[in-house]
PDB file of C-alpha atoms and ligand atoms in Angstrom:
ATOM      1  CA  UNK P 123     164.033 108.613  81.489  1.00  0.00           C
ATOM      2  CA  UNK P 124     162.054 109.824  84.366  1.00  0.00           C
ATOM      3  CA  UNK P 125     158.739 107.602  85.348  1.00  0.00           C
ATOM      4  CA  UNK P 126     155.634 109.051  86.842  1.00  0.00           C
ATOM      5  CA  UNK P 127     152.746 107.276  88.073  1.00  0.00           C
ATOM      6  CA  UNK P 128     149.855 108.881  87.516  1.00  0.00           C
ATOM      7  CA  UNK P 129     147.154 108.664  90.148  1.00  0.00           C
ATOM      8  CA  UNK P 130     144.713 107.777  88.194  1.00  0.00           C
ATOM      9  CA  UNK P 131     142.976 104.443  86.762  1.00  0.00           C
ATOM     10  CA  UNK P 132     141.172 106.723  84.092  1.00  0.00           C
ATOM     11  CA  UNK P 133     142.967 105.347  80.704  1.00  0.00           C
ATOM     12  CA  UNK P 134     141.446 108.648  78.707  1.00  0.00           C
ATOM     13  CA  UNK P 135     143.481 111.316  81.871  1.00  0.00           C
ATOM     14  CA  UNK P 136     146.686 108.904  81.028  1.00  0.00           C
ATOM     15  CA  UNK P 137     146.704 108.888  77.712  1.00  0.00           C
ATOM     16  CA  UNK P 138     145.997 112.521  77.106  1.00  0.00           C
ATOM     17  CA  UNK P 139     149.034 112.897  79.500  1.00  0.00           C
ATOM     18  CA  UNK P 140     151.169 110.231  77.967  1.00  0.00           C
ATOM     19  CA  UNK P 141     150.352 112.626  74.604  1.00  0.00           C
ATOM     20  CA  UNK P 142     151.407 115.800  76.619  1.00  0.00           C
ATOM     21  CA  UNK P 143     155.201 114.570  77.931  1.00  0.00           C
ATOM     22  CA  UNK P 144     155.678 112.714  74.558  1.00  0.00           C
ATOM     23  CA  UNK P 145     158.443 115.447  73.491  1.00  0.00           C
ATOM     24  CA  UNK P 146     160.191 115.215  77.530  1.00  0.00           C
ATOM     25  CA  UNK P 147     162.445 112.617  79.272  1.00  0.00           C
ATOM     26  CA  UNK P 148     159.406 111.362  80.769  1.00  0.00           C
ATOM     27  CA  UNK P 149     157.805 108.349  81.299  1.00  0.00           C
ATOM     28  CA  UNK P 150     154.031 108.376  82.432  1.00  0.00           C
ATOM     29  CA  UNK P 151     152.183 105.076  83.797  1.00  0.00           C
ATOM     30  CA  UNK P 152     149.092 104.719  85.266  1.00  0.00           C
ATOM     31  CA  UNK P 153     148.723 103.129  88.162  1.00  0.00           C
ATOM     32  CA  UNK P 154     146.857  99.866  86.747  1.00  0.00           C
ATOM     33  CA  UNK P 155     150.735  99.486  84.741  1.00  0.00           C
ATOM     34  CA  UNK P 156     152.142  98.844  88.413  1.00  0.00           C
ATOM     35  CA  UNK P 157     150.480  95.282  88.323  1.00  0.00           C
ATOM     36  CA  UNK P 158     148.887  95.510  91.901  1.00  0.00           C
ATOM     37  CA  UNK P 159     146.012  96.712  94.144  1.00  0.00           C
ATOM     38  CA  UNK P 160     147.057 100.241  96.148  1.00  0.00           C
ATOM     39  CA  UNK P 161     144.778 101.269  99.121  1.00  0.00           C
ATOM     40  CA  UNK P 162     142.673 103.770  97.892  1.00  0.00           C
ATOM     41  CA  UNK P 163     143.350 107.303  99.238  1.00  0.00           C
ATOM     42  CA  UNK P 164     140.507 108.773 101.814  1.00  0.00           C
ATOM     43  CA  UNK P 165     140.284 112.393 100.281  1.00  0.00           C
ATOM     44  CA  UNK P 166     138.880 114.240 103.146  1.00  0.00           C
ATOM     45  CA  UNK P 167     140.683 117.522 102.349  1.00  0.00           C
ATOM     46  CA  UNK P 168     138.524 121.187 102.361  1.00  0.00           C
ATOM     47  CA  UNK P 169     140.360 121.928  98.964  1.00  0.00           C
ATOM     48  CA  UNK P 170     140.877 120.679  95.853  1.00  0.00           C
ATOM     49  CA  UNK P 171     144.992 121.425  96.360  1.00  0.00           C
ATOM     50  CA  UNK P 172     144.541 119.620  99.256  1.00  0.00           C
ATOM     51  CA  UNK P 173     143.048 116.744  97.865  1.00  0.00           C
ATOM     52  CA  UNK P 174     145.256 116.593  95.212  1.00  0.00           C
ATOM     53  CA  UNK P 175     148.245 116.971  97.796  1.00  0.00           C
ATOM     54  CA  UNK P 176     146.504 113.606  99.713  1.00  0.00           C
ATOM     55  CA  UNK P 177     146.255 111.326  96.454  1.00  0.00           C
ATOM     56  CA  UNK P 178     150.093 112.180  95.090  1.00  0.00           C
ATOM     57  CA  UNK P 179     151.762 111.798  98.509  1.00  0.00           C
ATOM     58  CA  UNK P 180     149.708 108.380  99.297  1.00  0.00           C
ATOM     59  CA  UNK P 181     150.151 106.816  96.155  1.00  0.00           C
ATOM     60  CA  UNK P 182     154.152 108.387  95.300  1.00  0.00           C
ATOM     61  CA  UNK P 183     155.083 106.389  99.382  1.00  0.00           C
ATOM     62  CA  UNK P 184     153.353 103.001  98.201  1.00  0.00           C
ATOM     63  CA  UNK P 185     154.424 102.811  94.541  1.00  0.00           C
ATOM     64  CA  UNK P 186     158.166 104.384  95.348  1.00  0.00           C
ATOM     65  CA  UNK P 187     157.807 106.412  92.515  1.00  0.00           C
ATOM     66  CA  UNK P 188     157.138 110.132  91.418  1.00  0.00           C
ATOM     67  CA  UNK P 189     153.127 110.318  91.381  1.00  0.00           C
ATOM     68  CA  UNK P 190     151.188 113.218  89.744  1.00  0.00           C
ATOM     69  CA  UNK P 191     147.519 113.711  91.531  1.00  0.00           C
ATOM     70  CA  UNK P 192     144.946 116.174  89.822  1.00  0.00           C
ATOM     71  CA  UNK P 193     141.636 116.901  91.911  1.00  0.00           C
ATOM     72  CA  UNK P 194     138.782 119.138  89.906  1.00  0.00           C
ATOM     73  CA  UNK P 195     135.166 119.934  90.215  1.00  0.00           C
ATOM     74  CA  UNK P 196     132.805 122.759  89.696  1.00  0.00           C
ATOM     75  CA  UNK P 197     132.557 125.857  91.854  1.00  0.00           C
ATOM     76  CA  UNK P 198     129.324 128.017  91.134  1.00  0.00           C
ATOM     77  CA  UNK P 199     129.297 131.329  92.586  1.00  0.00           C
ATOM     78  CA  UNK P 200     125.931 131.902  93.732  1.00  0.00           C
ATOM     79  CA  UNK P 201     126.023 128.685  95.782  1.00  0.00           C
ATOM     80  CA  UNK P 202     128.932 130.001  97.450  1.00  0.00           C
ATOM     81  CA  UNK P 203     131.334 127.951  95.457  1.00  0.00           C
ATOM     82  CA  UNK P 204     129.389 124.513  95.815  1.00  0.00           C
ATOM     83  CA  UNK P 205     129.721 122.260  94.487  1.00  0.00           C
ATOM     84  CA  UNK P 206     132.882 122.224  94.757  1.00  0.00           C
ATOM     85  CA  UNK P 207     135.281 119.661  96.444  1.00  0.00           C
ATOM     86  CA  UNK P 208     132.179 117.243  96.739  1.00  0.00           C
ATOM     87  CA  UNK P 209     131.567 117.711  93.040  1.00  0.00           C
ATOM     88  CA  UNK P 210     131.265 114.025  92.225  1.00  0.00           C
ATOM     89  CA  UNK P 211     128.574 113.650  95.044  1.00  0.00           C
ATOM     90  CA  UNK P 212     126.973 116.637  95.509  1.00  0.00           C
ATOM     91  CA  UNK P 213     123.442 115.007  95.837  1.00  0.00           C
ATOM     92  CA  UNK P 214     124.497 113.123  98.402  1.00  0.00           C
ATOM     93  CA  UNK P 215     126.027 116.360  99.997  1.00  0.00           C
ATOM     94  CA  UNK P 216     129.290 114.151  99.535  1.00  0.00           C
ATOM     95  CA  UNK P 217     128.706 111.645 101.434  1.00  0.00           C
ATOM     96  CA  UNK P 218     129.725 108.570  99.074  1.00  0.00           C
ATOM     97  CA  UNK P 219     128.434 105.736 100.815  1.00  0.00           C
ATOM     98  CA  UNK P 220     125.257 104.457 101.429  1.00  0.00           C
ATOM     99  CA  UNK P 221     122.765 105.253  98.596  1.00  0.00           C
ATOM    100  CA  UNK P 222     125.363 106.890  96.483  1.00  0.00           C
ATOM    101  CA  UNK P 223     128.032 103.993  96.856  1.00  0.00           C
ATOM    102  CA  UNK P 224     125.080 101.605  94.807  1.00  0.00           C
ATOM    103  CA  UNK P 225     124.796 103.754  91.880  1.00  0.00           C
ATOM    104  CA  UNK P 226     126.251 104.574  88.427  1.00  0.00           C
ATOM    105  CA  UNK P 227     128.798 106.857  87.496  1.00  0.00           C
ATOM    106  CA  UNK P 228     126.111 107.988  85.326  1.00  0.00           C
ATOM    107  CA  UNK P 229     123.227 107.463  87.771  1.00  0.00           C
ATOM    108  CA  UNK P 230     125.086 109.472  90.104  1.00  0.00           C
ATOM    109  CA  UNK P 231     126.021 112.449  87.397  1.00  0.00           C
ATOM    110  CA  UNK P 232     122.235 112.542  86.622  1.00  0.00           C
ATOM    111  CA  UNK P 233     121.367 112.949  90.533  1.00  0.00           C
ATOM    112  CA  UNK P 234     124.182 115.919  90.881  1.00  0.00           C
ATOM    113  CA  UNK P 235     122.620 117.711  87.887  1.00  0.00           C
ATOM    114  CA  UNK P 236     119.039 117.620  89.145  1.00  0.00           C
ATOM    115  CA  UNK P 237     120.138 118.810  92.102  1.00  0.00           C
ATOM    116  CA  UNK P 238     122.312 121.871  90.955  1.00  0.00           C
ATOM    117  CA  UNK P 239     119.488 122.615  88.800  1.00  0.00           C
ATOM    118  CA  UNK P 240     117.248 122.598  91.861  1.00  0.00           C
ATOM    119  CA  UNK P 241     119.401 124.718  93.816  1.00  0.00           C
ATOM    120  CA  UNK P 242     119.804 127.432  90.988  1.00  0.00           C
ATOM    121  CA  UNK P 243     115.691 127.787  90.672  1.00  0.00           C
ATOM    122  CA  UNK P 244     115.052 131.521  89.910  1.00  0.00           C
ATOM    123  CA  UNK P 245     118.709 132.291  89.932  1.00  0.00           C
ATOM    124  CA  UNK P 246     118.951 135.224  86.633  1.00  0.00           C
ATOM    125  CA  UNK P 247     121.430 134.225  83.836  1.00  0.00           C
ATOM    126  CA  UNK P 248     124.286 137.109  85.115  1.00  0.00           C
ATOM    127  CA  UNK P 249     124.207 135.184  88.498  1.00  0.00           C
ATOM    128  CA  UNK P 250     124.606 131.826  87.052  1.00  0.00           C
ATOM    129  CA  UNK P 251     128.455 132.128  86.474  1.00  0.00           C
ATOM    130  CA  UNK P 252     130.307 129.032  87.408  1.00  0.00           C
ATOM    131  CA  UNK P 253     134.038 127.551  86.791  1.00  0.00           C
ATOM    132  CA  UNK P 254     135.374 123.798  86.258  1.00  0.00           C
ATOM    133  CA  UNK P 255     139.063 124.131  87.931  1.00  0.00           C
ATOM    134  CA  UNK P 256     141.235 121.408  88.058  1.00  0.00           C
ATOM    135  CA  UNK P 257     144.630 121.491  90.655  1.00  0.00           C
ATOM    136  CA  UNK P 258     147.736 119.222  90.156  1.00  0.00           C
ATOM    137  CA  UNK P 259     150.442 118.224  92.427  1.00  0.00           C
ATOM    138  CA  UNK P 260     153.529 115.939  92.026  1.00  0.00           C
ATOM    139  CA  UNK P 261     154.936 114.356  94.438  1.00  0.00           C
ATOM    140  CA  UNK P 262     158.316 112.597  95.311  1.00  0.00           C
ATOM    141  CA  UNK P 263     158.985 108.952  95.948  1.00  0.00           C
ATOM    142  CA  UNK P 264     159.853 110.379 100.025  1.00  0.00           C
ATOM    143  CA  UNK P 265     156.411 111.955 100.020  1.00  0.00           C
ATOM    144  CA  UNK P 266     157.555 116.002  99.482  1.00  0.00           C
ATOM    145  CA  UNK P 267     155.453 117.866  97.076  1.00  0.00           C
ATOM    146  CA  UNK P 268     157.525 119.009  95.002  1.00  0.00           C
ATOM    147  CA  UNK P 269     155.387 121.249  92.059  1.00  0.00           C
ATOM    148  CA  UNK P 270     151.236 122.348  92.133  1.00  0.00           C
ATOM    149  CA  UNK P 271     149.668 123.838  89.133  1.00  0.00           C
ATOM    150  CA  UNK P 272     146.286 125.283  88.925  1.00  0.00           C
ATOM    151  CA  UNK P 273     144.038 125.442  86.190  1.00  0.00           C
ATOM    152  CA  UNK P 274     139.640 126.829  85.683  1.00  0.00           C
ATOM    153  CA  UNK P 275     137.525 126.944  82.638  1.00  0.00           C
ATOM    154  CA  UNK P 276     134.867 129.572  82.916  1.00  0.00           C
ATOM    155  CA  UNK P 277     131.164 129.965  82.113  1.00  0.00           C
ATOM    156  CA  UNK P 278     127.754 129.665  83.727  1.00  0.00           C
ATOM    157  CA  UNK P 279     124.906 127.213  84.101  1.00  0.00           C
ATOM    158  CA  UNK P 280     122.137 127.406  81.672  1.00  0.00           C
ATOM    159  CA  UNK P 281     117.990 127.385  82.601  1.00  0.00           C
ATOM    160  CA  UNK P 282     115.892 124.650  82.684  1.00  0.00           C
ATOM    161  CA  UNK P 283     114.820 124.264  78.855  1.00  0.00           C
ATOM    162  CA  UNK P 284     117.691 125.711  77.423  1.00  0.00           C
ATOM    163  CA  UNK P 285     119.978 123.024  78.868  1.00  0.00           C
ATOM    164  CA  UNK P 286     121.295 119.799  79.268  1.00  0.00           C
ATOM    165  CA  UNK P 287     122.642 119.722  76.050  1.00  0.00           C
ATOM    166  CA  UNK P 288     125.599 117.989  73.903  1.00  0.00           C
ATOM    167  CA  UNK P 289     126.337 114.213  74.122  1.00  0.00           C
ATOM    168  CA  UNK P 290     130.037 114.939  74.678  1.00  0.00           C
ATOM    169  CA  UNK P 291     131.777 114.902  77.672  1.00  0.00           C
ATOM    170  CA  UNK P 292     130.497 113.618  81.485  1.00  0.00           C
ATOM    171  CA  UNK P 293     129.444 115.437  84.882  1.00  0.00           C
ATOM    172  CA  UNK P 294     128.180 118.743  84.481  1.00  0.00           C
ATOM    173  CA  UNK P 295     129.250 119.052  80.862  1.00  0.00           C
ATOM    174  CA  UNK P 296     125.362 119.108  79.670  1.00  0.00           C
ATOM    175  CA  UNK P 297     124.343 121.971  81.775  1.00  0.00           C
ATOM    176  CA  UNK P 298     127.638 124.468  81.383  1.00  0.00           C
ATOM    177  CA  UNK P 299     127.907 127.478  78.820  1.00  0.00           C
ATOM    178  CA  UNK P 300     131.039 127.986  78.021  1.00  0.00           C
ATOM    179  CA  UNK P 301     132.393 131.776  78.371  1.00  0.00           C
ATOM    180  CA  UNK P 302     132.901 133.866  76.890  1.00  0.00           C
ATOM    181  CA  UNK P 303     129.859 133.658  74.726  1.00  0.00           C
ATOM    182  CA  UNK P 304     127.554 130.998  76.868  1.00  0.00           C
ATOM    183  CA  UNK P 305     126.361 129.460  73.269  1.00  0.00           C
ATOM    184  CA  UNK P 306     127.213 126.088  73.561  1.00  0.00           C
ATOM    185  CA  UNK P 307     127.256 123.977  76.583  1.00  0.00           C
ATOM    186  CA  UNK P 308     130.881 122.152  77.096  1.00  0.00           C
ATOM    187  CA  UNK P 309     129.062 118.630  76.088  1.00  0.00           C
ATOM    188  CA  UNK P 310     128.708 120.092  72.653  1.00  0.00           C
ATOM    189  CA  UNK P 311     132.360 120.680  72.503  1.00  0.00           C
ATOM    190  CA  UNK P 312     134.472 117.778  70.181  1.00  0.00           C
ATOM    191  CA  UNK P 313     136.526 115.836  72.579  1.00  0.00           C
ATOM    192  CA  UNK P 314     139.951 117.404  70.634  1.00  0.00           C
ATOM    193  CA  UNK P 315     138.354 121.329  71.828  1.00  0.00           C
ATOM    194  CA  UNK P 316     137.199 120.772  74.919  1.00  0.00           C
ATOM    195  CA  UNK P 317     140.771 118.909  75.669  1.00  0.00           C
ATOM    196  CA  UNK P 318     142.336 122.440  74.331  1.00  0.00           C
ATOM    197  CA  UNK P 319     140.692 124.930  76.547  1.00  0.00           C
ATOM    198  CA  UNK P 320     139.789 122.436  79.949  1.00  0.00           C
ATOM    199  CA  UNK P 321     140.682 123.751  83.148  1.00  0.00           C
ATOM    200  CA  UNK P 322     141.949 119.615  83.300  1.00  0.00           C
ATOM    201  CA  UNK P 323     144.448 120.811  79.882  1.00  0.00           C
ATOM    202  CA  UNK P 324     145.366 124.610  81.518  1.00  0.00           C
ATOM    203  CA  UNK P 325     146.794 122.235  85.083  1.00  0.00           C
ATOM    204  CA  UNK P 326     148.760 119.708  82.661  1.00  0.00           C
ATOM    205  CA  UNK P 327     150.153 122.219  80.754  1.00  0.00           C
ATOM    206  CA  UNK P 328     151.499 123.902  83.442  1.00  0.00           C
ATOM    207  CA  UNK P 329     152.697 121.227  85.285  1.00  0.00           C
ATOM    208  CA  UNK P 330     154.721 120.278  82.236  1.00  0.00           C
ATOM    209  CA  UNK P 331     156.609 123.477  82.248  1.00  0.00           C
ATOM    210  CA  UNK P 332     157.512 122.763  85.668  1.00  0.00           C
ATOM    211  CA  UNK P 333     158.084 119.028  85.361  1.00  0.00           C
ATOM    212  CA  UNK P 334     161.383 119.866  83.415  1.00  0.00           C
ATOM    213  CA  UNK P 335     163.045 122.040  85.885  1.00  0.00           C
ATOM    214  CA  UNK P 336     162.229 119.844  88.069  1.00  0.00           C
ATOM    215  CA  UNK P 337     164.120 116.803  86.429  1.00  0.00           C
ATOM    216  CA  UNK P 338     166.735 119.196  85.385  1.00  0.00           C
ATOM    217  CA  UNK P 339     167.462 120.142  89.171  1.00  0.00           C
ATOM    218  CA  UNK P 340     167.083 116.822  90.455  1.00  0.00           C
TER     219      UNK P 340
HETATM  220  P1  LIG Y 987     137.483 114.112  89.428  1.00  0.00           P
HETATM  221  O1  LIG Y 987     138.560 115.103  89.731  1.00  0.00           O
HETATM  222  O2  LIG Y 987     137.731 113.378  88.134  1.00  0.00           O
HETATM  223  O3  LIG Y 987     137.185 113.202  90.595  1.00  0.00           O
HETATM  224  O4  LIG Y 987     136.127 114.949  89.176  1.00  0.00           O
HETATM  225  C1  LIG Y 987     135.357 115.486  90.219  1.00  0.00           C
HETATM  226  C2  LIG Y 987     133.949 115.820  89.757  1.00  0.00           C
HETATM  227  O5  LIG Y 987     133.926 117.163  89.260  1.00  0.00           O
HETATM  228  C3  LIG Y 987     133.397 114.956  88.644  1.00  0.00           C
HETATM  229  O6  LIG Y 987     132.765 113.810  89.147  1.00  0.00           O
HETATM  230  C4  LIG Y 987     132.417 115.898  87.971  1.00  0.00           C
HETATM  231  O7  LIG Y 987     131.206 115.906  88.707  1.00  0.00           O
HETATM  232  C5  LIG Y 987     133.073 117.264  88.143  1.00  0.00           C
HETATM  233  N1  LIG Y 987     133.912 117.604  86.973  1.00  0.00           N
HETATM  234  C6  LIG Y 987     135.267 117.754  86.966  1.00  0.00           C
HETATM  235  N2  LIG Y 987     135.709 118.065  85.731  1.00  0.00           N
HETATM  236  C7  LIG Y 987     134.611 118.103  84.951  1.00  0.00           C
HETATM  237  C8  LIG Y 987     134.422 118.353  83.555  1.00  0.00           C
HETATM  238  O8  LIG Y 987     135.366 118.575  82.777  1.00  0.00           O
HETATM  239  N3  LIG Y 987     133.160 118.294  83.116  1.00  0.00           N
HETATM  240  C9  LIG Y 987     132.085 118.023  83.925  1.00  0.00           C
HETATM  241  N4  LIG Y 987     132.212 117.764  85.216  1.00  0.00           N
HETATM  242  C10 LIG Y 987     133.463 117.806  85.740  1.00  0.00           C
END
């Protein structure tokens, strides 16, 4: 039996995970299992893959054990792919101290939509396309990555009025049409079909096809 530690203290990633490997040699634990406190990562990177890359290395050295990483966010296209790495504080232009550091996970959601809704004012449905993309990387217990997977989930952001909707979901869920028919925002979407079509379920997927020729060489 192979263990991972996931990097993640998210019990919802881990299980969906722990659901995903249940058929492979593989144990997956989350990093709360461990039964200690790990410095948390600084995740500095331009990139999501690098980001990724700086969570599974860090965490894979200090808990001697394979370590999977994901990093997502949203990139909309006619901000130039903001948000983007500083998804989770884009109203604070990612700076996550200071005001940002006091608030809410959903305090802080609520902030980041008002503000990508202020910065696509005027912006014409066609232009409003946007992706949530999620990158994963494992890493071994000597700190080499050894597999990265890649995954997106397209659509676009909706107007003011016609979104947020759905009570599903977190983030940007509310405001996001899902391709290809931009009908229902991904909040609308049952927790069992957004988990089927994520760009979060495309990256695990992948990653499990590789996660058994990577046991089987090792
Ligand atoms: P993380 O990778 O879990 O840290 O997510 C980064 C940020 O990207 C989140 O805080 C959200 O703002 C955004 N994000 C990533 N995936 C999703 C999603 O599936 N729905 C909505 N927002 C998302």
């Amino acid at each position: 039996m192979h263990r991972i530690v996931f990097a993640s203290q998210n019990p919802g990633k881990i299980r969906e995970l722990q659901a995903l490997t249940a058929d492979q040699d593989i144990e997956i634990i989350g990093l709360n299992d461990l039964g200690r406190a790990f410095a948390e990562p600084i995740e500095d990177g331009e990139t999501f893959l690098e980001n990724a890359t700086i969570k599974a290395v860090q965490y894979a050295k200090e808990t001697g054990l394979h370590c999977l990483a994901d990093d997502s966010g949203l990139i909309v296209d006619a901000l130039d792919g903001r948000p983007g790495v500083i998804s989770s504080h884009f109203a604070f232009d990612g700076n996550t101290e200071g005001e940002a550091a006091g608030l809410s996970r959903q305090e802080r959601d609520d902030r980041n939509n008002a503000r990508l809704m202020h910065d696509l004012e005027g912006v014409a449905d066609a232009d409003r396309t946007a992706r949530f993309t999620c990158t994963m990387v494992l890493a071994s217990p000597d700190g080499q990555v050894l597999a990265h997977t890649q995954g997106d989930f397209e659509g676009r952001i909706g107007q003011p009025g016609d979104v947020p909707r759905g009570d599903h979901g977190f983030g940007y869920d509310p405001l996001f049409l899902v391709a290809p028919d931009y009908t229902r925002a991904s909040a609308e979407l049952a927790p069992e079909e957004k988990n089927s079509m994520s760009h979060r379920a495309k990256a695990v997927g992948a990653m499990m096809q590789k996660l058994a020729s990577v046991f089987n060489d090792s």
